[in-house]
Coordinates of C-alpha atoms in Angstrom, one line a residue:
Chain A
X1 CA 21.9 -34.6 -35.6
X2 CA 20.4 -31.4 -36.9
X3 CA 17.8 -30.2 -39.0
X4 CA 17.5 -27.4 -41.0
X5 CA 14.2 -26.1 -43.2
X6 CA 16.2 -24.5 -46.5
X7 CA 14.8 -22.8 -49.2
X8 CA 16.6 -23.0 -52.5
X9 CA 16.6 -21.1 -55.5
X10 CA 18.3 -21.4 -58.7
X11 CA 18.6 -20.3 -62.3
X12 CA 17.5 -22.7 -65.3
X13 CA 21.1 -23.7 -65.2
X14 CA 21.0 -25.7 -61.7
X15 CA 17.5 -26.8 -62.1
X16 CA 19.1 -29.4 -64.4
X17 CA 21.1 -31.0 -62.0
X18 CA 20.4 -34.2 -59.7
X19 CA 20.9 -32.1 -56.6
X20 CA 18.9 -33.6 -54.3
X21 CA 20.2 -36.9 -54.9
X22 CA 24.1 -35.8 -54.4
X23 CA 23.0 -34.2 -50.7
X24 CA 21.6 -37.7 -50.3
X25 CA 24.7 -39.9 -51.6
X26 CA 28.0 -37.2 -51.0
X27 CA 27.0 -35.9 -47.7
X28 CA 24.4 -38.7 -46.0
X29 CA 21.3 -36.7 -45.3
X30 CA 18.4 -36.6 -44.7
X31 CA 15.9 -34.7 -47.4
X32 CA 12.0 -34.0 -46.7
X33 CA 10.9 -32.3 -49.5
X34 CA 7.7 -30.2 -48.8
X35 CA 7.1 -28.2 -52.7
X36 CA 9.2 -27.8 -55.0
X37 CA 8.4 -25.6 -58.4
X38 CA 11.0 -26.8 -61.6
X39 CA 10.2 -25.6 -64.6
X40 CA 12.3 -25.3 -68.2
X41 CA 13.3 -22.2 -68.7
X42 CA 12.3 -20.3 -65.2
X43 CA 13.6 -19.8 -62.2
X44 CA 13.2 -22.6 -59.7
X45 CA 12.6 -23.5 -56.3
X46 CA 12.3 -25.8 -53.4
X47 CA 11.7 -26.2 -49.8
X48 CA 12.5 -29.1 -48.3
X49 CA 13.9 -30.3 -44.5
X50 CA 17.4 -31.9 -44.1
X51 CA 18.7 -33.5 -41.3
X52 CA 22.0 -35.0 -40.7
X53 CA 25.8 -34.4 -38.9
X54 CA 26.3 -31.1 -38.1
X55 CA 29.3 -30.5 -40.6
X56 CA 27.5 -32.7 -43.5
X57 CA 25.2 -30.1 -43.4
X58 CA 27.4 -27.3 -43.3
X59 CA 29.0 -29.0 -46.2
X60 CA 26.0 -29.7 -48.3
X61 CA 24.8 -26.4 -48.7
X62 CA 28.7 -25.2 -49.1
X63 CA 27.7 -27.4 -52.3
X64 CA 24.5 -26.1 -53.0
X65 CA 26.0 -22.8 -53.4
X66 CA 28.9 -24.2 -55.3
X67 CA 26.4 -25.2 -57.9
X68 CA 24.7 -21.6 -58.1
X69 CA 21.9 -22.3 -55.5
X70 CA 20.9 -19.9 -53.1
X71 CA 20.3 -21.1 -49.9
X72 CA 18.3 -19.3 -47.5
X73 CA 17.0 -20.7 -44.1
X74 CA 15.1 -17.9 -42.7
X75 CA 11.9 -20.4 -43.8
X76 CA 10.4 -17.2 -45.7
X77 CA 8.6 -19.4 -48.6
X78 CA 4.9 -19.0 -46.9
X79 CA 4.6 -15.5 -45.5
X80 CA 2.1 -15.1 -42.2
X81 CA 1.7 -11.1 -42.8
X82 CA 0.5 -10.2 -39.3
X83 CA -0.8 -6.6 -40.3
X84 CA -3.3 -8.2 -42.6
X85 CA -4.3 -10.7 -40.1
X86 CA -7.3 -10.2 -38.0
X87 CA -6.8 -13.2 -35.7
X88 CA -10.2 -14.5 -36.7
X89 CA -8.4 -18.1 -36.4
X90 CA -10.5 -19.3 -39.5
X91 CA -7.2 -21.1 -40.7
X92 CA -6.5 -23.0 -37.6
X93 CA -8.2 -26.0 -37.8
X94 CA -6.5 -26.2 -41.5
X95 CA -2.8 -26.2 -40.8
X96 CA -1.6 -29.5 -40.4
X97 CA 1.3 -29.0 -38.1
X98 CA 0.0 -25.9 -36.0
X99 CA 2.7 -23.8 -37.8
X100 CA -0.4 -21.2 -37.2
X101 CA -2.1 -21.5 -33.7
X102 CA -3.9 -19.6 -31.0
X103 CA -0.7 -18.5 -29.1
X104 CA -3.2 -16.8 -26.2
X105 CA -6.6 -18.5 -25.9
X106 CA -7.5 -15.6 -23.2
X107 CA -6.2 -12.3 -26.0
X108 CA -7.3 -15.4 -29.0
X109 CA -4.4 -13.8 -31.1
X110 CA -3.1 -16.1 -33.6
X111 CA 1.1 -16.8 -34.1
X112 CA 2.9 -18.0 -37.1
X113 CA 5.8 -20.7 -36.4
X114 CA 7.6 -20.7 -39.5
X115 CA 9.9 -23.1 -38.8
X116 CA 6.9 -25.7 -38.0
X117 CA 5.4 -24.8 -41.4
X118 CA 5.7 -27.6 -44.1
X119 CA 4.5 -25.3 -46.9
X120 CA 1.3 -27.2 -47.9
X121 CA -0.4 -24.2 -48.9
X122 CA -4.0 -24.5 -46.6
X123 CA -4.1 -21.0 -45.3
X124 CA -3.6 -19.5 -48.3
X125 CA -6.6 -21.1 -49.9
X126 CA -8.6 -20.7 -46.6
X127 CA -7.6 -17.2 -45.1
X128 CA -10.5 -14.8 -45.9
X129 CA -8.8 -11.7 -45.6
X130 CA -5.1 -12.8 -47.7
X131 CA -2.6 -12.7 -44.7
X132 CA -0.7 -15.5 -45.5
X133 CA 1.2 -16.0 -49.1
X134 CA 3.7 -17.7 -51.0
X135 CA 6.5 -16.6 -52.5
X136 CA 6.2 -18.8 -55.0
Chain B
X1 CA -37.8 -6.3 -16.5
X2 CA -38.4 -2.4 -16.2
X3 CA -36.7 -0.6 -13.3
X4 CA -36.1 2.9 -12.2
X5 CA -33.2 4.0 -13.5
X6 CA -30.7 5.3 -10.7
X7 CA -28.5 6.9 -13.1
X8 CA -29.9 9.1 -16.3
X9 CA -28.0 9.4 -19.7
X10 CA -27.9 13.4 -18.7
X11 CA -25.6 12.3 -15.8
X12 CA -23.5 9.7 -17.4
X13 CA -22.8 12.3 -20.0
X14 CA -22.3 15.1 -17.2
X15 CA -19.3 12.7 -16.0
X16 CA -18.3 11.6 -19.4
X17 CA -17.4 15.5 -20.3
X18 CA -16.4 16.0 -17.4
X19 CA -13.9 13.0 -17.6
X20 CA -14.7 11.7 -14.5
X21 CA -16.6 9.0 -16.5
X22 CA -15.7 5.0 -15.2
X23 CA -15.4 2.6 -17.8
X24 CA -14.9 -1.1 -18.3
X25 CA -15.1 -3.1 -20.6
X26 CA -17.5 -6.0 -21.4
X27 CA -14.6 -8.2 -20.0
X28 CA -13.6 -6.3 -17.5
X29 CA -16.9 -5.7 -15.9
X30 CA -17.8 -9.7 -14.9
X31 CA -15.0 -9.7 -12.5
X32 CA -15.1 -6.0 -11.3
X33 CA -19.2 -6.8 -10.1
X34 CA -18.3 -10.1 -8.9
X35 CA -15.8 -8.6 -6.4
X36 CA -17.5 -5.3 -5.8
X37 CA -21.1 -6.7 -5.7
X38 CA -23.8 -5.3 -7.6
X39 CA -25.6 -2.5 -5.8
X40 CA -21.8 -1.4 -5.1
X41 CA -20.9 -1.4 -8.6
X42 CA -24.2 0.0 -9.9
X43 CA -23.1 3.4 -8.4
X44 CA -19.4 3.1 -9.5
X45 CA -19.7 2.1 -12.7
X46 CA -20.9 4.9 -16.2
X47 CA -20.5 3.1 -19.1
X48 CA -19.5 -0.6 -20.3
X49 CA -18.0 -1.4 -23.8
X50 CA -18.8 -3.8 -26.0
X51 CA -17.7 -4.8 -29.5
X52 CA -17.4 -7.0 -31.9
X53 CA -15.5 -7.8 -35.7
X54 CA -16.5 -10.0 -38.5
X55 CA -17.7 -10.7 -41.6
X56 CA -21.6 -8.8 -41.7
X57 CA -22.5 -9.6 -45.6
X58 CA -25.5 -7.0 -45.3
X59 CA -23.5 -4.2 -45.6
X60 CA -22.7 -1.7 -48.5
X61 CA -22.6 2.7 -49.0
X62 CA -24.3 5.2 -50.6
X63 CA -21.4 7.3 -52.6
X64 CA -22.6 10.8 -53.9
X65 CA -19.6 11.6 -57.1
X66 CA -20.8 15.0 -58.1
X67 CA -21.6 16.2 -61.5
X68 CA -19.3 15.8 -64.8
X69 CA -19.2 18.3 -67.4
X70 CA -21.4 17.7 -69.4
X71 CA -23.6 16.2 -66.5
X72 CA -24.4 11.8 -66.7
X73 CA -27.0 10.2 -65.4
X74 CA -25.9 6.8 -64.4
X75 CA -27.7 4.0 -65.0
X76 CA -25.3 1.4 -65.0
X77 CA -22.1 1.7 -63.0
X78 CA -18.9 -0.3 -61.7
X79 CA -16.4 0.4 -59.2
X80 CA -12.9 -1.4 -60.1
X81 CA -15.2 -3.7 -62.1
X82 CA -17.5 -4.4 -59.4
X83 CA -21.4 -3.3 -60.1
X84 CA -23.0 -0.6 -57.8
X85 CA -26.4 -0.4 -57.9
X86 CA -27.4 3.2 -60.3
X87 CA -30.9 3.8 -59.8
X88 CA -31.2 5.9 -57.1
X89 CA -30.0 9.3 -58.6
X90 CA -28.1 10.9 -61.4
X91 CA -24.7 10.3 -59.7
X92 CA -25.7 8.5 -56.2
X93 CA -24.4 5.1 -56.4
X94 CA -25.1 2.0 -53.5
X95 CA -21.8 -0.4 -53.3
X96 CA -23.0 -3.4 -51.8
X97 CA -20.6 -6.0 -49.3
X98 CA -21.1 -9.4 -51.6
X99 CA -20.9 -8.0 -55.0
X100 CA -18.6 -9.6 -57.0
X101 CA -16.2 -8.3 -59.1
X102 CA -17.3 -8.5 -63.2
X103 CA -15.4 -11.6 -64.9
X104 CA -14.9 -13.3 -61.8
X105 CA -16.0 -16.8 -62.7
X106 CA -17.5 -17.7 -59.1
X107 CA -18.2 -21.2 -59.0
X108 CA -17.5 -22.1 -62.3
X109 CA -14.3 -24.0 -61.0
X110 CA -15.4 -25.0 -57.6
X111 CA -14.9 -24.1 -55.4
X112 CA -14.1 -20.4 -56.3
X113 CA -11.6 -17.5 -54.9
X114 CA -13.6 -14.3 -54.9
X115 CA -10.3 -12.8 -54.5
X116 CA -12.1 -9.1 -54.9
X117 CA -15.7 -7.9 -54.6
X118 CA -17.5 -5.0 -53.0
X119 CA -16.2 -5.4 -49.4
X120 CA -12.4 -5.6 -51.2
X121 CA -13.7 -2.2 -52.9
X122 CA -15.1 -0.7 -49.4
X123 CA -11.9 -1.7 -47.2
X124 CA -9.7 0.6 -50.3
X125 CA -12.6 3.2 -50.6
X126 CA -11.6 3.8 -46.9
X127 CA -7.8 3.1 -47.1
X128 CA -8.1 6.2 -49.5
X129 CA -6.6 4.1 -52.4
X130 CA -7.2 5.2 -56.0
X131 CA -10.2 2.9 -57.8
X132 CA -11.8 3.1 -61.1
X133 CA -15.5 4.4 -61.5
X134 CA -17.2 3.2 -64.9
X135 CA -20.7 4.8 -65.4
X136 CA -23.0 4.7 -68.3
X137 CA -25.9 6.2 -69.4
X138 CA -28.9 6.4 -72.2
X139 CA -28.4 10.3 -72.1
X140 CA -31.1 12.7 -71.7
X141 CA -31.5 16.8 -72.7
X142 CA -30.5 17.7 -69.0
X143 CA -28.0 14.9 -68.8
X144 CA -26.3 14.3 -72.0
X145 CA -23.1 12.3 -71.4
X146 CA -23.5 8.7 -72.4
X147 CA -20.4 7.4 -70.1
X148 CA -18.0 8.3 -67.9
X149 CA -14.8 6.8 -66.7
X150 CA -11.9 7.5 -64.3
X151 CA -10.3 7.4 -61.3
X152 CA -11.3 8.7 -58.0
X153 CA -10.7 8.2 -53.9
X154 CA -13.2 9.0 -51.1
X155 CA -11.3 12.3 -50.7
X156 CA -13.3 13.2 -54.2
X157 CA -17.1 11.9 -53.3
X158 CA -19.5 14.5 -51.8
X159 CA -20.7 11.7 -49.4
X160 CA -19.5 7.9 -48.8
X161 CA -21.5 6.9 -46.0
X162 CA -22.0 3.2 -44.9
X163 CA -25.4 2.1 -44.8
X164 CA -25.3 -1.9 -43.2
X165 CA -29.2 -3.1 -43.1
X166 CA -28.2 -5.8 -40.7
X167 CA -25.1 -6.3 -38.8
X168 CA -24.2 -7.4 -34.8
X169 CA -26.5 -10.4 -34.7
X170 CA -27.2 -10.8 -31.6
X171 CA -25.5 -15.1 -31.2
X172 CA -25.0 -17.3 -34.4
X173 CA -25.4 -20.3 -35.7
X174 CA -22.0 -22.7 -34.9
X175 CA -21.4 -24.7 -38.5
X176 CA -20.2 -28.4 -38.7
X177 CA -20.4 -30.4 -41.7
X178 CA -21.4 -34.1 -41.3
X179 CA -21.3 -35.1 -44.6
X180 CA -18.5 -37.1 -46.4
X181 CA -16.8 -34.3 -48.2
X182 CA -15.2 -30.6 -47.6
X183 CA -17.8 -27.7 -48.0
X184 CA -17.2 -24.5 -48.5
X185 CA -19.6 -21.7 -46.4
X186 CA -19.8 -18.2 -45.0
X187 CA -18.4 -19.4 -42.1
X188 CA -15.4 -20.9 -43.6
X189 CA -14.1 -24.2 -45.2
X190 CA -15.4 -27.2 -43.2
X191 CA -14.2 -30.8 -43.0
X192 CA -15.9 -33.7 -43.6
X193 CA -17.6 -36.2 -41.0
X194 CA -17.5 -33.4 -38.4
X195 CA -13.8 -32.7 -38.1
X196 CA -14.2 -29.2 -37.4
X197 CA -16.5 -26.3 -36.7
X198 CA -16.6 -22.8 -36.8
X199 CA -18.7 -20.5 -34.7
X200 CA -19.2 -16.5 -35.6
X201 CA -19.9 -13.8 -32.6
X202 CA -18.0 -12.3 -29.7
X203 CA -19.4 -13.9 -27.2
X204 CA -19.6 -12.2 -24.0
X205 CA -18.3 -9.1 -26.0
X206 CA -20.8 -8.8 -28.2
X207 CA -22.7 -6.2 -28.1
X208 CA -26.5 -7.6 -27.6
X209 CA -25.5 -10.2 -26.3
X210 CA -24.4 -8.0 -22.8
X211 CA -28.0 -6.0 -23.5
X212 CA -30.4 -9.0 -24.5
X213 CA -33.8 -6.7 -24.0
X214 CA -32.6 -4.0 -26.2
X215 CA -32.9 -2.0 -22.6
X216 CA -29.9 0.6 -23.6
X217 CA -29.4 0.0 -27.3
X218 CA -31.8 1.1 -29.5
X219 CA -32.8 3.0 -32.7
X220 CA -30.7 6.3 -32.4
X221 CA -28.0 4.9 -29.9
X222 CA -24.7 6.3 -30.8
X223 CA -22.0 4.1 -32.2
X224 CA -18.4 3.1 -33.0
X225 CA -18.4 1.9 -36.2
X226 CA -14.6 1.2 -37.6
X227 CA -13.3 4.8 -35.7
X228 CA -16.5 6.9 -37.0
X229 CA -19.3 7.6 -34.8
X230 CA -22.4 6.1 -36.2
X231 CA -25.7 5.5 -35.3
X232 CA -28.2 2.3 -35.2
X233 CA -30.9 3.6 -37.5
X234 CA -33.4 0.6 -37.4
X235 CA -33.7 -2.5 -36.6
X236 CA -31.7 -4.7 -38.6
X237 CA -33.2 -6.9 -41.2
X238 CA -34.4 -10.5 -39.9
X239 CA -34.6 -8.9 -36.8
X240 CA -36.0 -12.0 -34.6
X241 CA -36.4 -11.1 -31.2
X242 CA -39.1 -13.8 -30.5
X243 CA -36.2 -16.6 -30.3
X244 CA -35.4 -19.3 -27.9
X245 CA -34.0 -17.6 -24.7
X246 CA -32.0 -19.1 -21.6
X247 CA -33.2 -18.5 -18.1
X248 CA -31.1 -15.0 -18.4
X249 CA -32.6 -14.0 -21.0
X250 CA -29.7 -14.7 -23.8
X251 CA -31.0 -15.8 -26.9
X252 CA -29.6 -19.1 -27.3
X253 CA -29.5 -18.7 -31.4
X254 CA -29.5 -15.3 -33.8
X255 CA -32.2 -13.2 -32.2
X256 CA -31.7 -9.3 -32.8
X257 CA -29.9 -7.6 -34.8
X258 CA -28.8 -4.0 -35.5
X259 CA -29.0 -1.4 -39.1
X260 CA -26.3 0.8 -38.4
X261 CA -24.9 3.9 -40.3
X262 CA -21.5 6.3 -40.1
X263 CA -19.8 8.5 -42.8
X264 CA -16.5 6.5 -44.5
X265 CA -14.4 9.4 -44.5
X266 CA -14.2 9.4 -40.7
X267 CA -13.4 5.2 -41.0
X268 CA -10.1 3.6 -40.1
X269 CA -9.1 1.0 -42.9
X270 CA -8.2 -1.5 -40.3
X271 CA -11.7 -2.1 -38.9
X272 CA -13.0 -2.4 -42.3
X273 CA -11.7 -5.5 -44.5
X274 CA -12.7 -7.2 -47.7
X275 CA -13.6 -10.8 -46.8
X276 CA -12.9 -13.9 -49.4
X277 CA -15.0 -17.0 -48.7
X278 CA -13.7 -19.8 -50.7
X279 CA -16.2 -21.4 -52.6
X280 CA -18.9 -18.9 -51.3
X281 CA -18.3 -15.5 -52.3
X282 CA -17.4 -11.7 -50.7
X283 CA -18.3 -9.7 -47.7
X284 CA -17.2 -7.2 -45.1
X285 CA -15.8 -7.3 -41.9
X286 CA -16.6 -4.7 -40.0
X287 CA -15.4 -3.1 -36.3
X288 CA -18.5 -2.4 -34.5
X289 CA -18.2 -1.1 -30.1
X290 CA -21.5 -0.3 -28.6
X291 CA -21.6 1.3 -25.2
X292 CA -24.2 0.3 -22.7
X293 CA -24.8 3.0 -20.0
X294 CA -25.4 1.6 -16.5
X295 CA -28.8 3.4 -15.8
X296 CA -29.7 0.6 -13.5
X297 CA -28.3 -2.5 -11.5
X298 CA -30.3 -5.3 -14.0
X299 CA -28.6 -3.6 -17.0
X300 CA -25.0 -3.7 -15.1
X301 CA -25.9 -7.3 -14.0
X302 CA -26.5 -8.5 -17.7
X303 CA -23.5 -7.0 -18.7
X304 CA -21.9 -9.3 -16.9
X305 CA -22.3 -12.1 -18.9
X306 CA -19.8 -14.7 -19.3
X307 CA -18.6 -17.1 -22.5
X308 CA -19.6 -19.6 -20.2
X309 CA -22.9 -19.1 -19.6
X310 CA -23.8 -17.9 -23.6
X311 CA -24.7 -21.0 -25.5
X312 CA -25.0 -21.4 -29.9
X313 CA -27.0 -23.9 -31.4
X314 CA -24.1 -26.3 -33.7
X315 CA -25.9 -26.6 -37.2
X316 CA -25.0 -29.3 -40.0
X317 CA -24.3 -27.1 -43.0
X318 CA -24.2 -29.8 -45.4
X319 CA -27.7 -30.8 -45.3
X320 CA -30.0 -29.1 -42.1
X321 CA -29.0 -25.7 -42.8
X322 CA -29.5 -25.7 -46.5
X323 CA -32.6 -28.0 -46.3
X324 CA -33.9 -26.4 -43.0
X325 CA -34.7 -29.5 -41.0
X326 CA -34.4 -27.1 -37.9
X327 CA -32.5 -29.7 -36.4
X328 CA -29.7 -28.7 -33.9
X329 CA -27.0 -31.1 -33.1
X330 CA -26.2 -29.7 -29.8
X331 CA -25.2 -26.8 -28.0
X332 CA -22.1 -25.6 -27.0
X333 CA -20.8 -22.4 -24.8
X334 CA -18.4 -20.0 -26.3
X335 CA -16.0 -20.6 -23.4
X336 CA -15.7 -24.6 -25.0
X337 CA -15.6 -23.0 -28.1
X338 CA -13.0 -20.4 -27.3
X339 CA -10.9 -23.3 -25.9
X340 CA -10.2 -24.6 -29.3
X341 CA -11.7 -28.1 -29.1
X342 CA -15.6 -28.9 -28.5
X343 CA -17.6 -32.2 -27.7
X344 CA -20.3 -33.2 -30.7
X345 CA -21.8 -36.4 -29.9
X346 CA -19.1 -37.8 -28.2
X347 CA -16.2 -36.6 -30.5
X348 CA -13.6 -34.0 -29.7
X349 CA -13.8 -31.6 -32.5
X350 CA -11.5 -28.7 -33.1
X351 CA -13.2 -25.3 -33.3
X352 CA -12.5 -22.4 -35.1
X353 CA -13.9 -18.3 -35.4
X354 CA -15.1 -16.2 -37.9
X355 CA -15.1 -13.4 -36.1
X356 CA -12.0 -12.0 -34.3
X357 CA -12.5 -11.9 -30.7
X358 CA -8.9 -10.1 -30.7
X359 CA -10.1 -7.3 -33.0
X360 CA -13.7 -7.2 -30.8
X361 CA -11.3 -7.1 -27.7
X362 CA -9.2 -4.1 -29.2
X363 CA -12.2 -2.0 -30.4
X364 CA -13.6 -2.3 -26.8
X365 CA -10.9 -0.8 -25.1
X366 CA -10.8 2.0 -28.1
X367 CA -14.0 3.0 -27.4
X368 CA -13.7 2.9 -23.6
X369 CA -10.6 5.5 -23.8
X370 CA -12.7 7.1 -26.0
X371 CA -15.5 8.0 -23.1
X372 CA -13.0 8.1 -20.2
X373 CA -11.2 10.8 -22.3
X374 CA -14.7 13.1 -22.8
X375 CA -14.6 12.6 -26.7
X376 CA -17.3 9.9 -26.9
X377 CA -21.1 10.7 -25.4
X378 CA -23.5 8.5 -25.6
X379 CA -27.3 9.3 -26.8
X380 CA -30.7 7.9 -25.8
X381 CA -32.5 6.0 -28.2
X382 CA -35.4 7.5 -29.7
X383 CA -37.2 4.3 -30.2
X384 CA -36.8 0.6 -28.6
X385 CA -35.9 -2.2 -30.8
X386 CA -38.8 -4.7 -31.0
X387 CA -38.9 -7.2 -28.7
X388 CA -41.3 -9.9 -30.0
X389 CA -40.6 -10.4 -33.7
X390 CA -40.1 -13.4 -35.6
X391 CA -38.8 -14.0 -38.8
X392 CA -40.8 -15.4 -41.7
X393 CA -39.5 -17.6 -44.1
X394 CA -40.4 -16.7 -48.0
X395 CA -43.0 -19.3 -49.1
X396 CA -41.7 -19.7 -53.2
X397 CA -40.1 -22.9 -53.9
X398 CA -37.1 -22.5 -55.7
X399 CA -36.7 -25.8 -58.6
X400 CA -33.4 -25.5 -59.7
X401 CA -30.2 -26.8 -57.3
X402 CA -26.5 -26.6 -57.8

C-alpha cells in the first residue's frame, strides 16, 4: 500500500465531474480529503490523501490527468516561507499533526513537514509575522 | 553587591580595538566558567553577549520629511494609511508600533487580523520599500499648503530614528487561559481549559536577565539594536525594579526594563518585523544584543545564568490578568518551558514562545563578532538604572467592558 498527498487543480470544466468518486469505485482507493475549494465558474482545487496498490495509484492520477486535472504532489497548497519565519514557535501548539515543530529544542528553530500537513489552515490564522500561506 | 572592578571599560576597550578582545556569548559563558572556574575566567573573559527578539509594543520613530514647496505644517498625517502622530513640528512625524492601519475594522468581526499597522509600516520603512505619506493641514502665512501626498522611502527623510520607551523587559508573564473558550492575546491565541501556554523572553539570553542589578547596563550603554548601534536613553516605562527576586537576585516576574534609541537608516529589515496578533492588534519585533563587560567576577558569575534556574510567574489571561487578582498559578523555569511541555497543576501542557530564542541566539553571536573584530566598543553608562521602583497602577475605573 501507498500513500500519496495530491493536490489537484482543474478548469470549470472538470469541477463538474464526480471525480472523487470514480478514484473510489474504478481504481479502489483510498481518499482523505483535507480542503477542497469548487466553485462555478473558477478555477478549482483540492487536497486530499490517497492510499491504495501501488499501480491503482499510478493509474488514478493517469485518469485525473485524462480528465484535464493537474496533479501535483510536491504538497505545495500551505507554504511554510522560512525567510519570513522568525522561529518564535507561536504556531506550534496549533498544528494538529506537528507538520510545524521545534526540529532543535537546543537552536529552538522551527521545521515545516509538508507532507505531515493536512491543510487545516491554523498557522495561517495564528502566525504573527505571515510565514505560512495558502495557495488557495 | 558593589566590588572593585578588576577590569575598567578603558581596558576592555583597549583589547576590543586592539582585537585581542574575548567574547562569549550569554550561552557560551555558563559552561566556559563552570569548567574554567570563576576567578580564572574573570581574567580571561572582556565581554559577554546578550540578546533578545520579540514583539516590544512600546516602540515607534520620529521621521523628519523636510519641507514641500510651498511649505505644510502637518497636523494630521498617515503613513500607508496608518496615523502618525503630527504635533510635534511642521514636518516631524512619531510612527508608533500598535497603530492600526485606517479602515481596518479591528474587532468588529472577532476576533480580528490586523494584517498591517505601524510595526508593518516600520519593518518596510527599514526594508527601504516605497510607502505613502498623507499630510494635512489648516494652513498658515508661513505654511500655506493645506495637504500633501506622495510617496517616499527612508532614503528621502532627514532623520528616521527609532525611539522604543520600553523594550527588553527584564522576565514576563507566561499566559494560560483557564476558561472554557479560545482567547486571543499579545502573547498569542490560547486554548481553552489550559491546553497551552505561551511565555515571552530569552531566558538566560536576555539581556537583564544575565545583569539583574543594572551593574553594567545603564542609561548611555551602547547597543545593538536590529544592526544599528543605539543607545539606552532612560529607563524604560513601567520600569519596576522593586519586584519579587530569587535568592540570585533574578526577578522572578517583569522587573526592569530598558528605553532604547538608534537611527533606522543604519537597521537591518530582518531584525525589525511587523507583528499581527489575532484578535489583539499590531506591534514590533525588534532585535535587541546588549554587551555586559566583565569588570568584575560577580558580574561574570551572573552572567552565567541558566534557563534552569530563571523562573516566570504562569498567569490566567482570561480572567486574573485582565481583572488583576494578582494571582499566579505557578511557576515554571524556562528550561521546562523551552522543552515544549510544562506541568500546571498536575496537567502536562504544551508551551509555546513569543519571542524567538533562535533570532536572540543569532543576534548574540552578531554582536560578539562584532567586538572580537574591533568594530563594536562598548560605553560606560552615565547614569544607573533605578533599582527600587515600583509600578503604580492608575486609580480611574473604567465602566464600559467588551
Amino acid at each position: 500500500m501507498e500513500r500519496r498527498k495530491l493536490l489537484l487543480s482543474f478548469e470549470k470544466e472538470a469541477a463538474e465531474k464526480a471525480i472523487v468518486c470514480e478514484l473510489v469505485r474504478r481504481f479502489d482507493l483510498g481518499i482523505n480529503i483535507f480542503r477542497a475549494k469548487i466553485t462555478p465558474e473558477e478555477r478549482g482545487y483540492m487536497v486530499l490523501d490517497v492510499t491504495g496498490e501501488s499501480d491503482a495509484l499510478r493509474s488514478g492520477m493517469a485518469f485525473l490527468r485524462s480528465q484535464n486535472v493537474e496533479v501535483d504532489t510536491s504538497a505545495k497548497g500551505v507554504c511554510w516561507n522560512e525567510s519570513l519565519c522568525t522561529h518564535c514557535t507561536s504556531c506550534v501548539n496549533h498544528c494538529p499533526t506537528r507538520a510545524l515543530h521545534v526540529s532543535d529544542r537546543g537552536e529552538m528553530r522551527m521545521s515545516f513537514d509538508s507532507n505531515e500537513c493536512v491543510e487545516c489552515l491554523a498557522c495561517i490564522k495564528v502566525c504573527p509575522f505571515g510565514a505560512c500561506s495558502s495557495m488557495f | 553587591m558593589e566590588e572593585a572592578a578588576v577590569k575598567s571599560y578603558e581596558q576592555i576597550n583597549e583589547r576590543i580595538a586592539a582585537g585581542k578582545a574575548v567574547v562569549l556569548t550569554a550561552e557560551e559563558v555558563s559552561d566556559y566558567v563552570e569548567k574554567k572556574g570563576l576567578e580564572n575566567a574573570v581574567s580571561e573573559i572582556d565581554v559577554v553577549t546578550t540578546a533578545t527578539f520579540g514583539p516590544m509594543c512600546s516602540s515607534g520613530c520620529f521621521l523628519n520629511f523636510g519641507h514641500t514647496t510651498p511649505k505644510i505644517r502637518m497636523t494630521e498625517a498617515w503613513i500607508d494609511d496608518v496615523s502618525a502622530y503630527a504635533g510635534i513640528a511642521a514636518v516631524d512625524l512619531y510612527l508608533g508600533a500598535t497603530q492600526i492601519q485606517r479602515g481596518d475594522p479591528a474587532n468588529l468581526y472577532f476576533p480580528g487580523e490586523f494584517r498591517y499597522g505601524g510595526g508593518h509600516v516600520i519593518e518596510r520603512l527599514v526594508a527601504g520599500r516605497e510607502l505613502e505619506l498623507l499630510a494635512r493641514s489648516y494652513a498658515t502665512d508661513d505654511y500655506p499648503a493645506r495637504e500633501v501626498r506622495g510617496k517616499f522611502s527612508i532614503r528621502d527623510l532627514n532623520q528616521a530614528v527609532m525611539v522604543n520607551p520600553r523594550n527588553c523587559y527584564q522576565n514576563y508573564n507566561v499566559a494560560i487561559n483557564c476558561s472554557e473558550k479560545t482567547i486571543y492575546t499579545y502573547l498569542g491565541v490560547l486554548k481553552p481549559k489550559m491546553r497551552n501556554l505561551a511565555y515571552c523572553s530569552a531566558g538566560q539570553l536576555s539581556p537583564l536577565l544575565n545583569d539583574p542589578f543594572y551593574e553594567t547596563i545603564g542609561i548611555g550603554t551602547s547597543i545593538w539594536l536590529a544592526g544599528a548601534r543605539g543607545h539606552v536613553y532612560a529607563e524604560g516605562t513601567q520600569h519596576g525594579s522593586l519586584a519579587e527576586r530569587d535568592a540570585n537576585g533574578v526577578p522572578m516576574e517583569g522587573a526592569g526594563t530598558l528605553a532604547l534609541t538608534a537611527d533606522m537608516k543604519k537597521m537591518r529589515a530582518e531584525y525589525v518585523r511587523g507583528v499581527s496578533l489575532k484578535g489583539y492588534g499590531v506591534s514590533l519585533a525588534l532585535g535587541v544584543g546588549v554587551p555586559i563587560p566583565i569588570i568584575n567576577s560577580q558580574v561574570l558569575r551572573r552572567t552565567t545564568v541558566r534557563d534552569r534556574e530563571i523562573t516566570a510567574p504562569v498567569i490566567d489571561y482570561s480572567y486574573d490578568y485582565p481583572e488583576k487578582t494578582g494571582r499566579i498559578i505557578t511557576r515554571l523555569s524556562y528550561e521546562e518551558m523551552k522543552s515544549g511541555k510544562a506541568m500546571v497543576e498536575g496537567n502536562s501542557v504544551e508551551t509555546c514562545s513569543v519571542s524567538s530564542y533562535a533570532k536572540a541566539r543569532e543576534i548574540a553571536e552578531i554582536l560578539k563578532s562584532e567586538i572580537v573584530s574591533g568594530d563594536f566598543l562598548l560605553s560606560k553608562p552615565t547614569d544607573s538604572l533605578p533599582r527600587e521602583k515600583k509600578v503604580s497602577p492608575l486609580k480611574v475605573t473604567p465602566d464600559v467592558r467588551r
